[in-house]
Coordinates of C-alpha atoms and ligand atoms in Angstrom, one line a residue:
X61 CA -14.6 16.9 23.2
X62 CA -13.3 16.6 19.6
X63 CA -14.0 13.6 17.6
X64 CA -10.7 11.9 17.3
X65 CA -8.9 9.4 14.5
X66 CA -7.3 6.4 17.1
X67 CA -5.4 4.4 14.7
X68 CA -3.9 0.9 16.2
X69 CA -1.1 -0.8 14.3
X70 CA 1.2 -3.8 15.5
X71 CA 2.1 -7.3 14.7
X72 CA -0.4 -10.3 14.9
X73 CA -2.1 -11.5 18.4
X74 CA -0.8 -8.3 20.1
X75 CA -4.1 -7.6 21.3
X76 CA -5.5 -5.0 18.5
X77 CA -8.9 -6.4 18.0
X78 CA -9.4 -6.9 21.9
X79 CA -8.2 -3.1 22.8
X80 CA -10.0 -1.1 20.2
X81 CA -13.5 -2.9 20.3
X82 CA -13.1 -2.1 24.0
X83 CA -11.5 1.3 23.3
X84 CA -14.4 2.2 20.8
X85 CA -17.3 0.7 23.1
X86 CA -15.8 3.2 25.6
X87 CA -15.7 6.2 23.4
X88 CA -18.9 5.5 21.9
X89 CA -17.0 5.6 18.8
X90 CA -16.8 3.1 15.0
X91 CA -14.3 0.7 15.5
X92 CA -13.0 -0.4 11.9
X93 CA -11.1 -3.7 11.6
X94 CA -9.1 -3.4 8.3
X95 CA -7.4 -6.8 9.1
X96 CA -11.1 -8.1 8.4
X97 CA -11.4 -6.3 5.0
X98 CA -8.2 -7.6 3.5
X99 CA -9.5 -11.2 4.6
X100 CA -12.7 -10.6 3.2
X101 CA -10.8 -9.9 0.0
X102 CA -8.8 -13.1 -0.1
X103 CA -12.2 -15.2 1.1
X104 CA -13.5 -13.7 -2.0
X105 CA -11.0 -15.0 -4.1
X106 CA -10.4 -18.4 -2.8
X107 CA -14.2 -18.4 -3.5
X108 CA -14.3 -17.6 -6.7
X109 CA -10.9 -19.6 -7.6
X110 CA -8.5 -16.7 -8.6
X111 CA -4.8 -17.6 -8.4
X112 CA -3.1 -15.9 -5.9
X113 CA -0.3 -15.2 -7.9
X114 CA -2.8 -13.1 -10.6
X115 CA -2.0 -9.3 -9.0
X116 CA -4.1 -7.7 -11.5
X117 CA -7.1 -10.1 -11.2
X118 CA -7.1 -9.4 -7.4
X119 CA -6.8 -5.9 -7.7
X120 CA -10.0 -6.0 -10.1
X121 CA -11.9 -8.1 -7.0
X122 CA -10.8 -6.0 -4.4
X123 CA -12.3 -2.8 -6.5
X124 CA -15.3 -4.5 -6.8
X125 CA -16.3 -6.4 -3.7
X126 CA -18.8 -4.3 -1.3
X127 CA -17.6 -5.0 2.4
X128 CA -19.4 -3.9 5.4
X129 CA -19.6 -3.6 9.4
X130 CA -22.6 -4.1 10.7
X131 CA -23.6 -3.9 14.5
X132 CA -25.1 -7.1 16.2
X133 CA -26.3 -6.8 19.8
X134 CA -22.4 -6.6 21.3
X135 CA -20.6 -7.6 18.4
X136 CA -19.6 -6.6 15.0
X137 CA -20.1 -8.6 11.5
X138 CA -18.5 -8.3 8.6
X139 CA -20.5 -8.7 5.5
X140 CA -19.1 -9.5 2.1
X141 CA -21.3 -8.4 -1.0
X142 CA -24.2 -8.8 1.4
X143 CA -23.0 -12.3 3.0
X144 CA -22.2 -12.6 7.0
X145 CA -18.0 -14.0 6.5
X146 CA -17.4 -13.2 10.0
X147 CA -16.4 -16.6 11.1
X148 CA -15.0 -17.8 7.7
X149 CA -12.4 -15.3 7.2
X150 CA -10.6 -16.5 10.4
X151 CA -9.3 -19.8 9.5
X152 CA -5.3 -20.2 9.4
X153 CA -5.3 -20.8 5.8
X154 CA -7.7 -17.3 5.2
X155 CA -4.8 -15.5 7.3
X156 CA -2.1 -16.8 5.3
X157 CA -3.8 -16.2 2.0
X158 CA -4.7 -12.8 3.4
X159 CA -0.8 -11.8 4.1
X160 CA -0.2 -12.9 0.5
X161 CA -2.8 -11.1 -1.2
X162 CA -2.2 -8.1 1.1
X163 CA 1.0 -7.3 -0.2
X164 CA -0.5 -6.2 -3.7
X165 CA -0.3 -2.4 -4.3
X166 CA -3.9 -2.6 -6.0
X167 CA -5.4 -4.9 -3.3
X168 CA -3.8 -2.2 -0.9
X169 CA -5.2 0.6 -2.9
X170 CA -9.2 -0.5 -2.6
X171 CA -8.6 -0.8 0.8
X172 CA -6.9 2.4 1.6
X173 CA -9.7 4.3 -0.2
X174 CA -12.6 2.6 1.7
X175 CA -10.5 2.8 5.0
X176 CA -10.1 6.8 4.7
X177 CA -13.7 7.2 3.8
X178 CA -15.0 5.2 6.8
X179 CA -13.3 7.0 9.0
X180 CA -13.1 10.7 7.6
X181 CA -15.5 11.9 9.9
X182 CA -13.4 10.9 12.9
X183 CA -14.8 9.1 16.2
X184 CA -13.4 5.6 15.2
X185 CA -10.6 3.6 16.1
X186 CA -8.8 1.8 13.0
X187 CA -6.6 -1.3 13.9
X188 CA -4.1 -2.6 11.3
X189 CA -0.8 -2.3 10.3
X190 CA -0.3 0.9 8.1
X191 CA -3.0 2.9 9.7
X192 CA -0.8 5.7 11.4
X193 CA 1.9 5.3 8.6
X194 CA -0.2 5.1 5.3
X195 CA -4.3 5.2 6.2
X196 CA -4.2 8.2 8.2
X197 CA -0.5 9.4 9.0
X198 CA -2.6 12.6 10.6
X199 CA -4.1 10.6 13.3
X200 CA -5.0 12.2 16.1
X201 CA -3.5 9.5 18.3
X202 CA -1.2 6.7 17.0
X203 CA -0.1 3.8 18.8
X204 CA 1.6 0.2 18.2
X205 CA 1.2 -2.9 20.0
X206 CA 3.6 -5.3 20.4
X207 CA 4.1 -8.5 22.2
X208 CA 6.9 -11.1 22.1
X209 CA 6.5 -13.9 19.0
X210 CA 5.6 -16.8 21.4
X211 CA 3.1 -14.9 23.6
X212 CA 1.5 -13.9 20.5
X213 CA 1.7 -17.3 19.1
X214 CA -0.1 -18.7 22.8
X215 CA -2.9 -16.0 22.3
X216 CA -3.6 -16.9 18.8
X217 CA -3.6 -20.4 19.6
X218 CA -6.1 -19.7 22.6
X219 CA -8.5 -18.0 20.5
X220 CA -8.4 -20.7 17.8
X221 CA -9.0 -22.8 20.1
X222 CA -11.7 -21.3 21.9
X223 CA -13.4 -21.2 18.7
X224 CA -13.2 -25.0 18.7
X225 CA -10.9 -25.3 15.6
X226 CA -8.3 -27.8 16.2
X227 CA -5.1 -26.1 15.8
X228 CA -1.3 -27.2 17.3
X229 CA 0.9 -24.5 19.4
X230 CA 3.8 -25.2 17.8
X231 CA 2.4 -24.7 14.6
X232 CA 0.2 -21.5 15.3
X233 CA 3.5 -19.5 16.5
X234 CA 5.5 -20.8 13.2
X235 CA 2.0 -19.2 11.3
X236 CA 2.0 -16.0 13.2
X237 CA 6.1 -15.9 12.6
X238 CA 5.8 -16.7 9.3
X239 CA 2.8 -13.6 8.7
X240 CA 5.1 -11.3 10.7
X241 CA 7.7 -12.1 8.7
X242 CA 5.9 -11.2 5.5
X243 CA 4.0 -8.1 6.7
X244 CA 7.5 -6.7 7.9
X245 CA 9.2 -7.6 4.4
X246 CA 6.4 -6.4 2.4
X247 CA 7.8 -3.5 -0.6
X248 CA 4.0 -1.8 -0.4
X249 CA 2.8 -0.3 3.2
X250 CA 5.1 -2.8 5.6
X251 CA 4.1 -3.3 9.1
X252 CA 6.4 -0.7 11.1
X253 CA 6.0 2.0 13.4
X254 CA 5.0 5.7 13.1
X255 CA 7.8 7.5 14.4
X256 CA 4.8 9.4 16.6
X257 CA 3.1 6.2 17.9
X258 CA 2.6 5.5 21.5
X259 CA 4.4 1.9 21.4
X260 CA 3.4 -0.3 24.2
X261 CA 4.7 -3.5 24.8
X262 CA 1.7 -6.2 26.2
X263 CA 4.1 -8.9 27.1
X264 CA 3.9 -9.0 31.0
X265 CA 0.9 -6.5 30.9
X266 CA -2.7 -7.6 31.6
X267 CA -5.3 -6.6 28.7
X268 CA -6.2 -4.2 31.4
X269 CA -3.6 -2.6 32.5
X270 CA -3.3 -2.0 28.5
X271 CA -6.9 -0.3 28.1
X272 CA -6.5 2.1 30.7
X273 CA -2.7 3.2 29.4
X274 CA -4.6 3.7 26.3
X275 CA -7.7 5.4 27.5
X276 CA -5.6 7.6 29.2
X277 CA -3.9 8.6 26.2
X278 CA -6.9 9.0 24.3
X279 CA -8.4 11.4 26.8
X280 CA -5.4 13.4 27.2
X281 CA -5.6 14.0 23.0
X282 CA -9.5 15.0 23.5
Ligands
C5P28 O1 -5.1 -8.2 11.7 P1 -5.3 -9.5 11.0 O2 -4.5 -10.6 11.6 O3 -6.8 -9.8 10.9 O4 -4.8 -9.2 9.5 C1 -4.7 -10.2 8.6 C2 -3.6 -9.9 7.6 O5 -4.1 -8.8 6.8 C3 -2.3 -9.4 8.1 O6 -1.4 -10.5 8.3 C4 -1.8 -8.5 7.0 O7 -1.1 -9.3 6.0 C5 -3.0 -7.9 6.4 N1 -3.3 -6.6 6.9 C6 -2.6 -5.5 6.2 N2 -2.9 -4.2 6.5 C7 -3.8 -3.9 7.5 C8 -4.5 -5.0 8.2 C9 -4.2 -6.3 7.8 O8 -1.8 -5.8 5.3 N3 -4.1 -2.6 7.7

């Protein structure tokens, strides 16, 4: 069995983070969350007070910040220069901070670099949304998740709310509108689809039914 690149890109609340923890806890493989890096980026700088307007001063922090994954019984943490941020980089106002800093060519850059060498070796699934177009358009196997606005909207609000934060429906689908909206508009690495990725629509599908379609893919490339 070769050791393959998975890379996962779609929209917001389509289920990425779900399917490829599961994906890579089935493979035995790294799963790499780039959506967390590019939020650690812009916790970093709300930190340390940088206007998110100054480009080149983000670039400079996202060159210099040291972000890792680190394995914690089941789960995964992210660490930023040595700190745990897992829970802090997933407020609404980190995401929408993230979606603006995220668009910089130099923030994107950083990124890029540290994505490629995390998973050069191969075994590890990558979820994000320029991983099969920009990260690795060689991919072994590519595929994009989608769902419609307002059921991605209801299972962003759900998690939210299962982490206790007290967030309104209504609101949470106008957020994850308004992210998909700038992702997809975006002049450096926008969110669309490899012309070679497996799309698959999760609307009426269970997360289930979505796993095995996407194991069975997988397998098939092994
Ligand atoms: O996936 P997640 O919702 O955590 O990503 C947060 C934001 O990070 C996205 O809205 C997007 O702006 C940005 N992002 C990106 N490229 C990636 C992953 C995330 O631009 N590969």
């Amino acid at each position: 069995k070769r050791e393959l690149i998975v890379a996962i890109d779609g929209p917001s609340g389509a289920g990425k983070s779900t399917l490829s923890k599961s994906l890579a806890k089935e493979l035995g493989y790294h799963n790499i969350d780039t959506g967390a890096m590019y939020r650690s980026v812009a916790f970093a700088a709300k930190r340390q007070g940088i206007d998110p307007a100054d480009e080149s001063a983000l670039g400079r922090l996202a060159e210099t910040v040291r972000i890792e994954f680190i394995r914690q019984g089941e789960g995964e943490r992210v660490l930023l220069d040595g700190v745990d941020v897992s829970s802090a980089i997933r407020t609404p106002d980190i995401s929408l901070l993230t979606s603006r800093i995220s668009a910089y060519a130099g923030v994107r850059h950083a990124m890029v670099e540290l994505q490629r060498k995390l998973g050069a070796q191969g075994g590890v699934v990558l979820e994000g949304r320029d991983i099969g177009t920009v990260v690795f358009p060689q991919a072994d196997v590519k595929f994009f998740l989608s769902a419609s606005t307002t059921e991605r909207g209801r299972r962003r609000y759900e998690e939210l709310r299962a982490k206790g934060l007290a967030v309104e429906l209504e609101q949470t689908v106008a957020e994850v509108e308004a992210r998909d909206a700038a992702d997809c508009a975006r002049e450096c690495a926008p969110l669309v689809q490899a012309e070679d990725a497996l799309v698959i629509d999760s609307t009426a599908m269970s997360i289930d039914e979505v796993f095995r379609t996407m194991l069975q893919e997988v397998r098939r490339c092994q």
